[in-house]
Amino acid sequence: MTEILRVENLKKSYNGFLAVNGVSFSVQKGELKALIGPNGAGKSTCFNMLMGQLKPTAGEVFLDGERITGMAPRKVWRRGVGRTFQITGTYQSMSVVENVQMALISHHHRTFAILPRAWRLYRDEAMGFLDTVGMTDQADRPCSVLAYGDLKKLELAIALAHRPRLLLMDEPTAGMAPSARIDLMQLTADIVRDQGVSVLFTEHDMDVVFAHAHHIMVLNRGELIADGNAEQVRNNPHVQEVYLGGGTLFKEASHA
Ligand code: ADP
Ligand code: MG
């Protein structure tokens, strides 16, 4: 396997408080990797530094060998780091397939001046992405009527339309029912397998994490305390101390 993302000694200080304190890790091509940790551990801060929303206080980020540390979000995005955006009010009235078509137009740098032509041009391609997420039967429904889980799948289709090499998903299943969570992560795992895209995600539901992630990293108080497969992370004494002590994250523990 080859590395798509490498993070070296990343730090973010807020007025002297180190929200992220010297984090180093890598994500391989075609890997589905989870970043977990208690609330306030620094997961979102990490993600925001990877995507360019936040400038690191120290450290380096490399995408496929290229240094992207501190680069503006749009530049990072253009280099193939995707993220799932929540569909905003503006696009709610558009149909499902139109939302994906919009993403394709944006991806291919088309402008609205040639909209009618671009519209026709990208319908088939957009339907392909809807097929990937299992939503072709909903193509012509307005987004405003979609169930929450379907909206999340559409957001995934839109992210894929930009053909990311690395997809960052910060709590993609937040607010979803457990079965829909499993569904969305299964779908994500299938996409990783079939399309060779790499995914880094955060998630609260440990069943989802341990069922789907190839590797799991644990962040605690801004520091990475584990990075390995499910077995290694489960058996890591420091992780057990952080999570099992609270008894909240591992089902086995809360039932014990
Ligand atoms: P997580 O996503 O793991 O829940 P965050 O990355 O959101 O954690 O936050 C990590 C820590 O940094 C928390 O203690 C949070 O209060 C603090 N923090 C996050 N953003 C800011 C900010 N803009 N200013 C000051 N502190 C912040
Ligand atoms: Mg967060």
PDB file of C-alpha atoms and ligand atoms in Angstrom:
ATOM      1  CA  MET A   1       0.000   0.000   0.000  1.00  0.00           C
ATOM      2  CA  THR A   2       1.112   3.559  -0.621  1.00  0.00           C
ATOM      3  CA  GLU A   3       0.485   6.624   1.431  1.00  0.00           C
ATOM      4  CA  ILE A   4      -2.102   9.183   0.315  1.00  0.00           C
ATOM      5  CA  LEU A   5      -1.895  11.354   3.441  1.00  0.00           C
ATOM      6  CA  ARG A   6       0.921  11.945   5.878  1.00  0.00           C
ATOM      7  CA  VAL A   7       0.594  14.142   8.935  1.00  0.00           C
ATOM      8  CA  GLU A   8       3.690  15.066  10.932  1.00  0.00           C
ATOM      9  CA  ASN A   9       3.682  16.492  14.442  1.00  0.00           C
ATOM     10  CA  LEU A  10       0.544  18.546  13.838  1.00  0.00           C
ATOM     11  CA  LYS A  11      -0.340  21.079  16.530  1.00  0.00           C
ATOM     12  CA  LYS A  12      -3.078  23.618  17.056  1.00  0.00           C
ATOM     13  CA  SER A  13      -2.977  26.022  19.938  1.00  0.00           C
ATOM     14  CA  TYR A  14      -5.897  28.194  21.000  1.00  0.00           C
ATOM     15  CA  ASN A  15      -4.434  30.904  23.221  1.00  0.00           C
ATOM     16  CA  GLY A  16      -1.905  28.465  24.624  1.00  0.00           C
ATOM     17  CA  PHE A  17      -4.342  25.551  24.938  1.00  0.00           C
ATOM     18  CA  LEU A  18      -3.115  22.722  22.720  1.00  0.00           C
ATOM     19  CA  ALA A  19      -6.292  21.298  21.155  1.00  0.00           C
ATOM     20  CA  VAL A  20      -4.080  19.134  18.914  1.00  0.00           C
ATOM     21  CA  ASN A  21      -0.704  18.337  20.373  1.00  0.00           C
ATOM     22  CA  GLY A  22       1.846  16.723  18.089  1.00  0.00           C
ATOM     23  CA  VAL A  23      -0.230  14.316  16.027  1.00  0.00           C
ATOM     24  CA  SER A  24       1.486  12.140  13.403  1.00  0.00           C
ATOM     25  CA  PHE A  25      -0.176   9.498  11.242  1.00  0.00           C
ATOM     26  CA  SER A  26      -0.702   8.399   7.677  1.00  0.00           C
ATOM     27  CA  VAL A  27      -3.596   7.153   5.574  1.00  0.00           C
ATOM     28  CA  GLN A  28      -2.909   4.613   2.840  1.00  0.00           C
ATOM     29  CA  LYS A  29      -4.462   4.524  -0.613  1.00  0.00           C
ATOM     30  CA  GLY A  30      -7.716   2.578  -0.517  1.00  0.00           C
ATOM     31  CA  GLU A  31      -7.914   2.681   3.264  1.00  0.00           C
ATOM     32  CA  LEU A  32     -10.974   3.336   5.437  1.00  0.00           C
ATOM     33  CA  LYS A  33      -9.545   4.800   8.621  1.00  0.00           C
ATOM     34  CA  ALA A  34     -11.374   6.035  11.703  1.00  0.00           C
ATOM     35  CA  LEU A  35     -10.314   8.783  14.077  1.00  0.00           C
ATOM     36  CA  ILE A  36     -12.104   8.342  17.379  1.00  0.00           C
ATOM     37  CA  GLY A  37     -11.857   9.954  20.768  1.00  0.00           C
ATOM     38  CA  PRO A  38     -13.971  11.563  23.472  1.00  0.00           C
ATOM     39  CA  ASN A  39     -15.727  14.881  22.897  1.00  0.00           C
ATOM     40  CA  GLY A  40     -13.213  17.692  22.780  1.00  0.00           C
ATOM     41  CA  ALA A  41     -10.317  15.340  21.951  1.00  0.00           C
ATOM     42  CA  GLY A  42      -9.393  17.460  18.929  1.00  0.00           C
ATOM     43  CA  LYS A  43     -10.850  15.405  16.068  1.00  0.00           C
ATOM     44  CA  SER A  44     -12.636  18.257  14.289  1.00  0.00           C
ATOM     45  CA  THR A  45      -9.657  20.537  14.832  1.00  0.00           C
ATOM     46  CA  CYS A  46      -7.489  17.901  13.098  1.00  0.00           C
ATOM     47  CA  PHE A  47      -9.930  17.598  10.204  1.00  0.00           C
ATOM     48  CA  ASN A  48     -10.129  21.352   9.782  1.00  0.00           C
ATOM     49  CA  MET A  49      -6.348  21.568   9.565  1.00  0.00           C
ATOM     50  CA  LEU A  50      -6.268  18.821   6.931  1.00  0.00           C
ATOM     51  CA  MET A  51      -8.899  20.592   4.841  1.00  0.00           C
ATOM     52  CA  GLY A  52      -7.316  24.037   5.117  1.00  0.00           C
ATOM     53  CA  GLN A  53     -10.024  25.672   7.250  1.00  0.00           C
ATOM     54  CA  LEU A  54      -7.560  26.057  10.117  1.00  0.00           C
ATOM     55  CA  LYS A  55      -3.876  26.856   9.904  1.00  0.00           C
ATOM     56  CA  PRO A  56      -1.764  24.551  12.081  1.00  0.00           C
ATOM     57  CA  THR A  57       0.333  26.122  14.819  1.00  0.00           C
ATOM     58  CA  ALA A  58       3.046  23.620  13.896  1.00  0.00           C
ATOM     59  CA  GLY A  59       3.507  20.463  11.891  1.00  0.00           C
ATOM     60  CA  GLU A  60       3.189  19.356   8.289  1.00  0.00           C
ATOM     61  CA  VAL A  61       0.554  17.779   6.068  1.00  0.00           C
ATOM     62  CA  PHE A  62       1.465  15.945   2.856  1.00  0.00           C
ATOM     63  CA  LEU A  63      -0.984  14.738   0.227  1.00  0.00           C
ATOM     64  CA  ASP A  64       0.498  12.080  -2.013  1.00  0.00           C
ATOM     65  CA  GLY A  65       3.930  13.470  -1.177  1.00  0.00           C
ATOM     66  CA  GLU A  66       3.032  17.096  -1.834  1.00  0.00           C
ATOM     67  CA  ARG A  67       3.195  19.529   1.085  1.00  0.00           C
ATOM     68  CA  ILE A  68      -0.243  21.065   1.585  1.00  0.00           C
ATOM     69  CA  THR A  69       0.279  22.510   5.078  1.00  0.00           C
ATOM     70  CA  GLY A  70      -1.717  25.697   5.579  1.00  0.00           C
ATOM     71  CA  MET A  71      -3.010  25.696   1.995  1.00  0.00           C
ATOM     72  CA  ALA A  72      -6.394  27.383   1.392  1.00  0.00           C
ATOM     73  CA  PRO A  73      -9.437  25.063   1.494  1.00  0.00           C
ATOM     74  CA  ARG A  74     -10.190  25.477  -2.206  1.00  0.00           C
ATOM     75  CA  LYS A  75      -6.634  24.531  -3.176  1.00  0.00           C
ATOM     76  CA  VAL A  76      -6.704  21.478  -0.931  1.00  0.00           C
ATOM     77  CA  TRP A  77     -10.056  20.520  -2.422  1.00  0.00           C
ATOM     78  CA  ARG A  78      -8.753  20.969  -5.979  1.00  0.00           C
ATOM     79  CA  ARG A  79      -5.947  18.545  -5.141  1.00  0.00           C
ATOM     80  CA  GLY A  80      -8.475  15.863  -4.392  1.00  0.00           C
ATOM     81  CA  VAL A  81      -9.314  16.121  -0.728  1.00  0.00           C
ATOM     82  CA  GLY A  82     -13.085  15.882  -0.561  1.00  0.00           C
ATOM     83  CA  ARG A  83     -15.483  16.246   2.282  1.00  0.00           C
ATOM     84  CA  THR A  84     -19.149  15.724   2.742  1.00  0.00           C
ATOM     85  CA  PHE A  85     -20.932  19.063   2.880  1.00  0.00           C
ATOM     86  CA  GLN A  86     -24.374  19.431   4.276  1.00  0.00           C
ATOM     87  CA  ILE A  87     -26.778  20.398   1.528  1.00  0.00           C
ATOM     88  CA  THR A  88     -27.691  23.998   2.139  1.00  0.00           C
ATOM     89  CA  GLY A  89     -31.047  25.680   1.844  1.00  0.00           C
ATOM     90  CA  THR A  90     -30.281  26.967  -1.639  1.00  0.00           C
ATOM     91  CA  TYR A  91     -30.234  23.524  -3.153  1.00  0.00           C
ATOM     92  CA  GLN A  92     -33.130  22.055  -1.230  1.00  0.00           C
ATOM     93  CA  SER A  93     -35.615  22.884  -3.971  1.00  0.00           C
ATOM     94  CA  MET A  94     -33.482  21.228  -6.640  1.00  0.00           C
ATOM     95  CA  SER A  95     -33.944  17.583  -7.432  1.00  0.00           C
ATOM     96  CA  VAL A  96     -31.589  14.888  -6.233  1.00  0.00           C
ATOM     97  CA  VAL A  97     -29.971  14.398  -9.636  1.00  0.00           C
ATOM     98  CA  GLU A  98     -29.717  18.167 -10.215  1.00  0.00           C
ATOM     99  CA  ASN A  99     -27.661  18.490  -7.048  1.00  0.00           C
ATOM    100  CA  VAL A 100     -25.183  15.936  -8.363  1.00  0.00           C
ATOM    101  CA  GLN A 101     -25.201  17.650 -11.783  1.00  0.00           C
ATOM    102  CA  MET A 102     -24.323  20.932 -10.049  1.00  0.00           C
ATOM    103  CA  ALA A 103     -21.375  19.230  -8.405  1.00  0.00           C
ATOM    104  CA  LEU A 104     -20.211  17.868 -11.756  1.00  0.00           C
ATOM    105  CA  ILE A 105     -20.501  21.278 -13.423  1.00  0.00           C
ATOM    106  CA  SER A 106     -18.428  22.748 -10.617  1.00  0.00           C
ATOM    107  CA  HIS A 107     -15.934  19.895 -10.810  1.00  0.00           C
ATOM    108  CA  HIS A 108     -15.445  20.405 -14.555  1.00  0.00           C
ATOM    109  CA  HIS A 109     -15.060  24.183 -14.054  1.00  0.00           C
ATOM    110  CA  ARG A 110     -18.138  24.911 -16.182  1.00  0.00           C
ATOM    111  CA  THR A 111     -19.931  28.182 -15.659  1.00  0.00           C
ATOM    112  CA  PHE A 112     -23.600  28.883 -15.447  1.00  0.00           C
ATOM    113  CA  ALA A 113     -23.493  30.570 -18.878  1.00  0.00           C
ATOM    114  CA  ILE A 114     -23.589  27.187 -20.571  1.00  0.00           C
ATOM    115  CA  LEU A 115     -25.918  25.735 -17.998  1.00  0.00           C
ATOM    116  CA  PRO A 116     -28.596  24.177 -20.258  1.00  0.00           C
ATOM    117  CA  ARG A 117     -25.972  22.279 -22.221  1.00  0.00           C
ATOM    118  CA  ALA A 118     -23.967  21.300 -19.159  1.00  0.00           C
ATOM    119  CA  TRP A 119     -27.189  20.154 -17.572  1.00  0.00           C
ATOM    120  CA  ARG A 120     -27.852  17.617 -20.330  1.00  0.00           C
ATOM    121  CA  LEU A 121     -24.196  16.710 -20.505  1.00  0.00           C
ATOM    122  CA  TYR A 122     -23.914  15.646 -16.901  1.00  0.00           C
ATOM    123  CA  ARG A 123     -27.238  13.934 -16.290  1.00  0.00           C
ATOM    124  CA  ASP A 124     -25.975  10.442 -17.188  1.00  0.00           C
ATOM    125  CA  GLU A 125     -22.805  10.879 -15.187  1.00  0.00           C
ATOM    126  CA  ALA A 126     -24.831  12.151 -12.228  1.00  0.00           C
ATOM    127  CA  MET A 127     -27.113   9.117 -12.477  1.00  0.00           C
ATOM    128  CA  GLY A 128     -23.991   6.954 -12.232  1.00  0.00           C
ATOM    129  CA  PHE A 129     -23.092   8.517  -8.879  1.00  0.00           C
ATOM    130  CA  LEU A 130     -26.677   8.085  -7.679  1.00  0.00           C
ATOM    131  CA  ASP A 131     -26.407   4.446  -8.676  1.00  0.00           C
ATOM    132  CA  THR A 132     -23.250   4.151  -6.545  1.00  0.00           C
ATOM    133  CA  VAL A 133     -25.179   5.295  -3.481  1.00  0.00           C
ATOM    134  CA  GLY A 134     -28.352   3.391  -4.405  1.00  0.00           C
ATOM    135  CA  MET A 135     -30.554   6.403  -5.102  1.00  0.00           C
ATOM    136  CA  THR A 136     -31.475   6.265  -8.801  1.00  0.00           C
ATOM    137  CA  ASP A 137     -35.131   5.753  -7.932  1.00  0.00           C
ATOM    138  CA  GLN A 138     -35.142   9.098  -6.126  1.00  0.00           C
ATOM    139  CA  ALA A 139     -33.348  11.075  -8.847  1.00  0.00           C
ATOM    140  CA  ASP A 140     -36.193  13.431  -9.687  1.00  0.00           C
ATOM    141  CA  ARG A 141     -37.494  14.071  -6.180  1.00  0.00           C
ATOM    142  CA  PRO A 142     -36.754  17.449  -4.608  1.00  0.00           C
ATOM    143  CA  CYS A 143     -34.109  17.268  -1.878  1.00  0.00           C
ATOM    144  CA  SER A 144     -36.506  18.884   0.555  1.00  0.00           C
ATOM    145  CA  VAL A 145     -38.605  15.707   0.776  1.00  0.00           C
ATOM    146  CA  LEU A 146     -35.734  13.256   1.338  1.00  0.00           C
ATOM    147  CA  ALA A 147     -35.435  11.211   4.494  1.00  0.00           C
ATOM    148  CA  TYR A 148     -32.395  12.203   6.573  1.00  0.00           C
ATOM    149  CA  GLY A 149     -30.475   9.035   5.728  1.00  0.00           C
ATOM    150  CA  ASP A 150     -31.049   9.579   2.004  1.00  0.00           C
ATOM    151  CA  LEU A 151     -29.869  13.159   2.272  1.00  0.00           C
ATOM    152  CA  LYS A 152     -26.631  11.822   3.766  1.00  0.00           C
ATOM    153  CA  LYS A 153     -26.260   9.390   0.863  1.00  0.00           C
ATOM    154  CA  LEU A 154     -26.826  12.239  -1.572  1.00  0.00           C
ATOM    155  CA  GLU A 155     -24.135  14.270   0.186  1.00  0.00           C
ATOM    156  CA  LEU A 156     -21.819  11.314  -0.330  1.00  0.00           C
ATOM    157  CA  ALA A 157     -22.730  11.147  -4.049  1.00  0.00           C
ATOM    158  CA  ILE A 158     -22.005  14.884  -4.368  1.00  0.00           C
ATOM    159  CA  ALA A 159     -18.637  14.464  -2.655  1.00  0.00           C
ATOM    160  CA  LEU A 160     -17.798  11.563  -5.010  1.00  0.00           C
ATOM    161  CA  ALA A 161     -18.738  13.666  -8.051  1.00  0.00           C
ATOM    162  CA  HIS A 162     -15.609  15.698  -7.318  1.00  0.00           C
ATOM    163  CA  ARG A 163     -13.590  12.479  -7.649  1.00  0.00           C
ATOM    164  CA  PRO A 164     -11.676  12.841  -4.398  1.00  0.00           C
ATOM    165  CA  ARG A 165      -8.537  10.824  -3.727  1.00  0.00           C
ATOM    166  CA  LEU A 166      -9.135  11.279  -0.026  1.00  0.00           C
ATOM    167  CA  LEU A 167     -12.534  11.842   1.525  1.00  0.00           C
ATOM    168  CA  LEU A 168     -12.771  13.353   5.001  1.00  0.00           C
ATOM    169  CA  MET A 169     -15.984  12.678   6.878  1.00  0.00           C
ATOM    170  CA  ASP A 170     -16.392  14.328  10.276  1.00  0.00           C
ATOM    171  CA  GLU A 171     -19.243  12.527  12.027  1.00  0.00           C
ATOM    172  CA  PRO A 172     -21.038  11.599   8.794  1.00  0.00           C
ATOM    173  CA  THR A 173     -23.725   9.664  10.618  1.00  0.00           C
ATOM    174  CA  ALA A 174     -24.532  12.264  13.286  1.00  0.00           C
ATOM    175  CA  GLY A 175     -28.252  12.367  13.958  1.00  0.00           C
ATOM    176  CA  MET A 176     -28.968   9.095  12.165  1.00  0.00           C
ATOM    177  CA  ALA A 177     -30.740   6.045  13.556  1.00  0.00           C
ATOM    178  CA  PRO A 178     -28.399   3.092  14.296  1.00  0.00           C
ATOM    179  CA  SER A 179     -29.524   1.029  11.290  1.00  0.00           C
ATOM    180  CA  ALA A 180     -29.056   3.993   8.941  1.00  0.00           C
ATOM    181  CA  ARG A 181     -25.579   4.532  10.427  1.00  0.00           C
ATOM    182  CA  ILE A 182     -24.567   0.974   9.629  1.00  0.00           C
ATOM    183  CA  ASP A 183     -26.061   1.417   6.145  1.00  0.00           C
ATOM    184  CA  LEU A 184     -24.123   4.558   5.361  1.00  0.00           C
ATOM    185  CA  MET A 185     -20.837   3.153   6.627  1.00  0.00           C
ATOM    186  CA  GLN A 186     -21.380  -0.106   4.724  1.00  0.00           C
ATOM    187  CA  LEU A 187     -21.946   1.983   1.620  1.00  0.00           C
ATOM    188  CA  THR A 188     -18.789   3.984   2.346  1.00  0.00           C
ATOM    189  CA  ALA A 189     -16.812   0.769   2.845  1.00  0.00           C
ATOM    190  CA  ASP A 190     -18.105  -0.560  -0.506  1.00  0.00           C
ATOM    191  CA  ILE A 191     -17.070   2.651  -2.233  1.00  0.00           C
ATOM    192  CA  VAL A 192     -13.597   2.488  -0.693  1.00  0.00           C
ATOM    193  CA  ARG A 193     -13.267  -1.098  -1.918  1.00  0.00           C
ATOM    194  CA  ASP A 194     -14.691  -0.554  -5.414  1.00  0.00           C
ATOM    195  CA  GLN A 195     -13.251   2.849  -6.245  1.00  0.00           C
ATOM    196  CA  GLY A 196      -9.948   2.848  -4.383  1.00  0.00           C
ATOM    197  CA  VAL A 197     -10.719   6.161  -2.696  1.00  0.00           C
ATOM    198  CA  SER A 198      -9.307   6.654   0.813  1.00  0.00           C
ATOM    199  CA  VAL A 199     -11.601   7.736   3.629  1.00  0.00           C
ATOM    200  CA  LEU A 200     -10.792   9.213   7.019  1.00  0.00           C
ATOM    201  CA  PHE A 201     -13.832   9.527   9.275  1.00  0.00           C
ATOM    202  CA  THR A 202     -14.874  10.281  12.826  1.00  0.00           C
ATOM    203  CA  GLU A 203     -17.756   8.470  14.426  1.00  0.00           C
ATOM    204  CA  HIS A 204     -19.249   8.041  17.875  1.00  0.00           C
ATOM    205  CA  ASP A 205     -20.864   4.660  17.393  1.00  0.00           C
ATOM    206  CA  MET A 206     -18.170   2.083  18.205  1.00  0.00           C
ATOM    207  CA  ASP A 207     -20.155  -0.720  16.538  1.00  0.00           C
ATOM    208  CA  VAL A 208     -19.930   1.206  13.280  1.00  0.00           C
ATOM    209  CA  VAL A 209     -16.243   1.962  13.757  1.00  0.00           C
ATOM    210  CA  PHE A 210     -15.160  -1.561  14.658  1.00  0.00           C
ATOM    211  CA  ALA A 211     -17.343  -3.149  11.988  1.00  0.00           C
ATOM    212  CA  HIS A 212     -16.054  -1.084   9.093  1.00  0.00           C
ATOM    213  CA  ALA A 213     -12.739   0.707   9.677  1.00  0.00           C
ATOM    214  CA  HIS A 214      -9.561  -0.979   8.430  1.00  0.00           C
ATOM    215  CA  HIS A 215      -7.558   0.953  10.985  1.00  0.00           C
ATOM    216  CA  ILE A 216      -8.526   3.042  13.978  1.00  0.00           C
ATOM    217  CA  MET A 217      -6.745   5.939  15.620  1.00  0.00           C
ATOM    218  CA  VAL A 218      -7.616   7.160  19.078  1.00  0.00           C
ATOM    219  CA  LEU A 219      -7.170  10.795  20.015  1.00  0.00           C
ATOM    220  CA  ASN A 220      -7.290  11.883  23.638  1.00  0.00           C
ATOM    221  CA  ARG A 221      -6.697  15.444  24.824  1.00  0.00           C
ATOM    222  CA  GLY A 222      -5.046  16.362  21.557  1.00  0.00           C
ATOM    223  CA  GLU A 223      -2.679  13.380  21.524  1.00  0.00           C
ATOM    224  CA  LEU A 224      -2.840  10.196  19.503  1.00  0.00           C
ATOM    225  CA  ILE A 225      -2.779   7.291  21.950  1.00  0.00           C
ATOM    226  CA  ALA A 226      -3.374   4.419  19.508  1.00  0.00           C
ATOM    227  CA  ASP A 227      -3.175   3.681  15.796  1.00  0.00           C
ATOM    228  CA  GLY A 228      -3.811   0.138  14.623  1.00  0.00           C
ATOM    229  CA  ASN A 229      -6.385  -2.463  13.661  1.00  0.00           C
ATOM    230  CA  ALA A 230      -9.520  -3.175  15.701  1.00  0.00           C
ATOM    231  CA  GLU A 231      -7.801  -5.876  17.751  1.00  0.00           C
ATOM    232  CA  GLN A 232      -4.784  -3.731  18.595  1.00  0.00           C
ATOM    233  CA  VAL A 233      -6.916  -0.736  19.541  1.00  0.00           C
ATOM    234  CA  ARG A 234      -9.343  -2.776  21.626  1.00  0.00           C
ATOM    235  CA  ASN A 235      -6.449  -4.327  23.556  1.00  0.00           C
ATOM    236  CA  ASN A 236      -4.508  -1.118  24.031  1.00  0.00           C
ATOM    237  CA  PRO A 237      -4.308  -0.445  27.792  1.00  0.00           C
ATOM    238  CA  HIS A 238      -4.281   3.320  27.375  1.00  0.00           C
ATOM    239  CA  VAL A 239      -7.410   3.169  25.178  1.00  0.00           C
ATOM    240  CA  GLN A 240      -9.109   0.928  27.713  1.00  0.00           C
ATOM    241  CA  GLU A 241      -8.261   3.384  30.432  1.00  0.00           C
ATOM    242  CA  VAL A 242      -9.704   6.315  28.485  1.00  0.00           C
ATOM    243  CA  TYR A 243     -12.822   4.561  27.237  1.00  0.00           C
ATOM    244  CA  LEU A 244     -13.517   1.641  29.502  1.00  0.00           C
ATOM    245  CA  GLY A 245     -12.989   3.859  32.512  1.00  0.00           C
ATOM    246  CA  GLY A 246     -15.970   5.893  31.370  1.00  0.00           C
ATOM    247  CA  GLY A 247     -17.718   2.713  30.262  1.00  0.00           C
ATOM    248  CA  THR A 248     -19.436   4.448  27.405  1.00  0.00           C
ATOM    249  CA  LEU A 249     -17.797   3.527  24.149  1.00  0.00           C
ATOM    250  CA  PHE A 250     -17.440  -0.228  24.039  1.00  0.00           C
ATOM    251  CA  LYS A 251     -20.688  -2.138  24.255  1.00  0.00           C
ATOM    252  CA  GLU A 252     -18.951  -5.137  25.789  1.00  0.00           C
ATOM    253  CA  ALA A 253     -17.824  -2.944  28.641  1.00  0.00           C
ATOM    254  CA  SER A 254     -21.127  -1.274  29.351  1.00  0.00           C
ATOM    255  CA  HIS A 255     -22.825  -4.679  29.565  1.00  0.00           C
ATOM    256  CA  ALA A 256     -20.129  -6.128  31.809  1.00  0.00           C
TER     257      ALA A 256
HETATM  258  P1  ADP B   1     -13.720  16.957  18.922  1.00  0.00           P
HETATM  259  O1  ADP B   1     -14.065  17.185  17.491  1.00  0.00           O
HETATM  260  O2  ADP B   1     -12.803  15.791  19.136  1.00  0.00           O
HETATM  261  O3  ADP B   1     -14.926  16.850  19.788  1.00  0.00           O
HETATM  262  P2  ADP B   1     -12.647  19.647  18.771  1.00  0.00           P
HETATM  263  O4  ADP B   1     -11.551  19.528  17.782  1.00  0.00           O
HETATM  264  O5  ADP B   1     -13.916  20.233  18.313  1.00  0.00           O
HETATM  265  O6  ADP B   1     -12.901  18.227  19.453  1.00  0.00           O
HETATM  266  O7  ADP B   1     -12.149  20.507  20.017  1.00  0.00           O
HETATM  267  C1  ADP B   1     -10.927  20.210  20.673  1.00  0.00           C
HETATM  268  C2  ADP B   1     -10.719  21.206  21.782  1.00  0.00           C
HETATM  269  O8  ADP B   1     -10.417  22.490  21.262  1.00  0.00           O
HETATM  270  C3  ADP B   1     -11.915  21.377  22.706  1.00  0.00           C
HETATM  271  O9  ADP B   1     -11.465  21.527  24.016  1.00  0.00           O
HETATM  272  C4  ADP B   1     -12.535  22.654  22.209  1.00  0.00           C
HETATM  273  O10 ADP B   1     -13.227  23.311  23.243  1.00  0.00           O
HETATM  274  C5  ADP B   1     -11.324  23.455  21.757  1.00  0.00           C
HETATM  275  N1  ADP B   1     -11.641  24.352  20.644  1.00  0.00           N
HETATM  276  C6  ADP B   1     -12.147  24.010  19.448  1.00  0.00           C
HETATM  277  N2  ADP B   1     -12.283  25.091  18.666  1.00  0.00           N
HETATM  278  C7  ADP B   1     -11.860  26.145  19.379  1.00  0.00           C
HETATM  279  C8  ADP B   1     -11.726  27.557  19.118  1.00  0.00           C
HETATM  280  N3  ADP B   1     -12.077  28.073  17.943  1.00  0.00           N
HETATM  281  N4  ADP B   1     -11.241  28.329  20.105  1.00  0.00           N
HETATM  282  C9  ADP B   1     -10.855  27.820  21.282  1.00  0.00           C
HETATM  283  N5  ADP B   1     -10.933  26.501  21.595  1.00  0.00           N
HETATM  284  C10 ADP B   1     -11.435  25.676  20.660  1.00  0.00           C
HETATM  285 MG    MG B   2     -15.884  17.165  16.459  1.00  0.00          MG
END
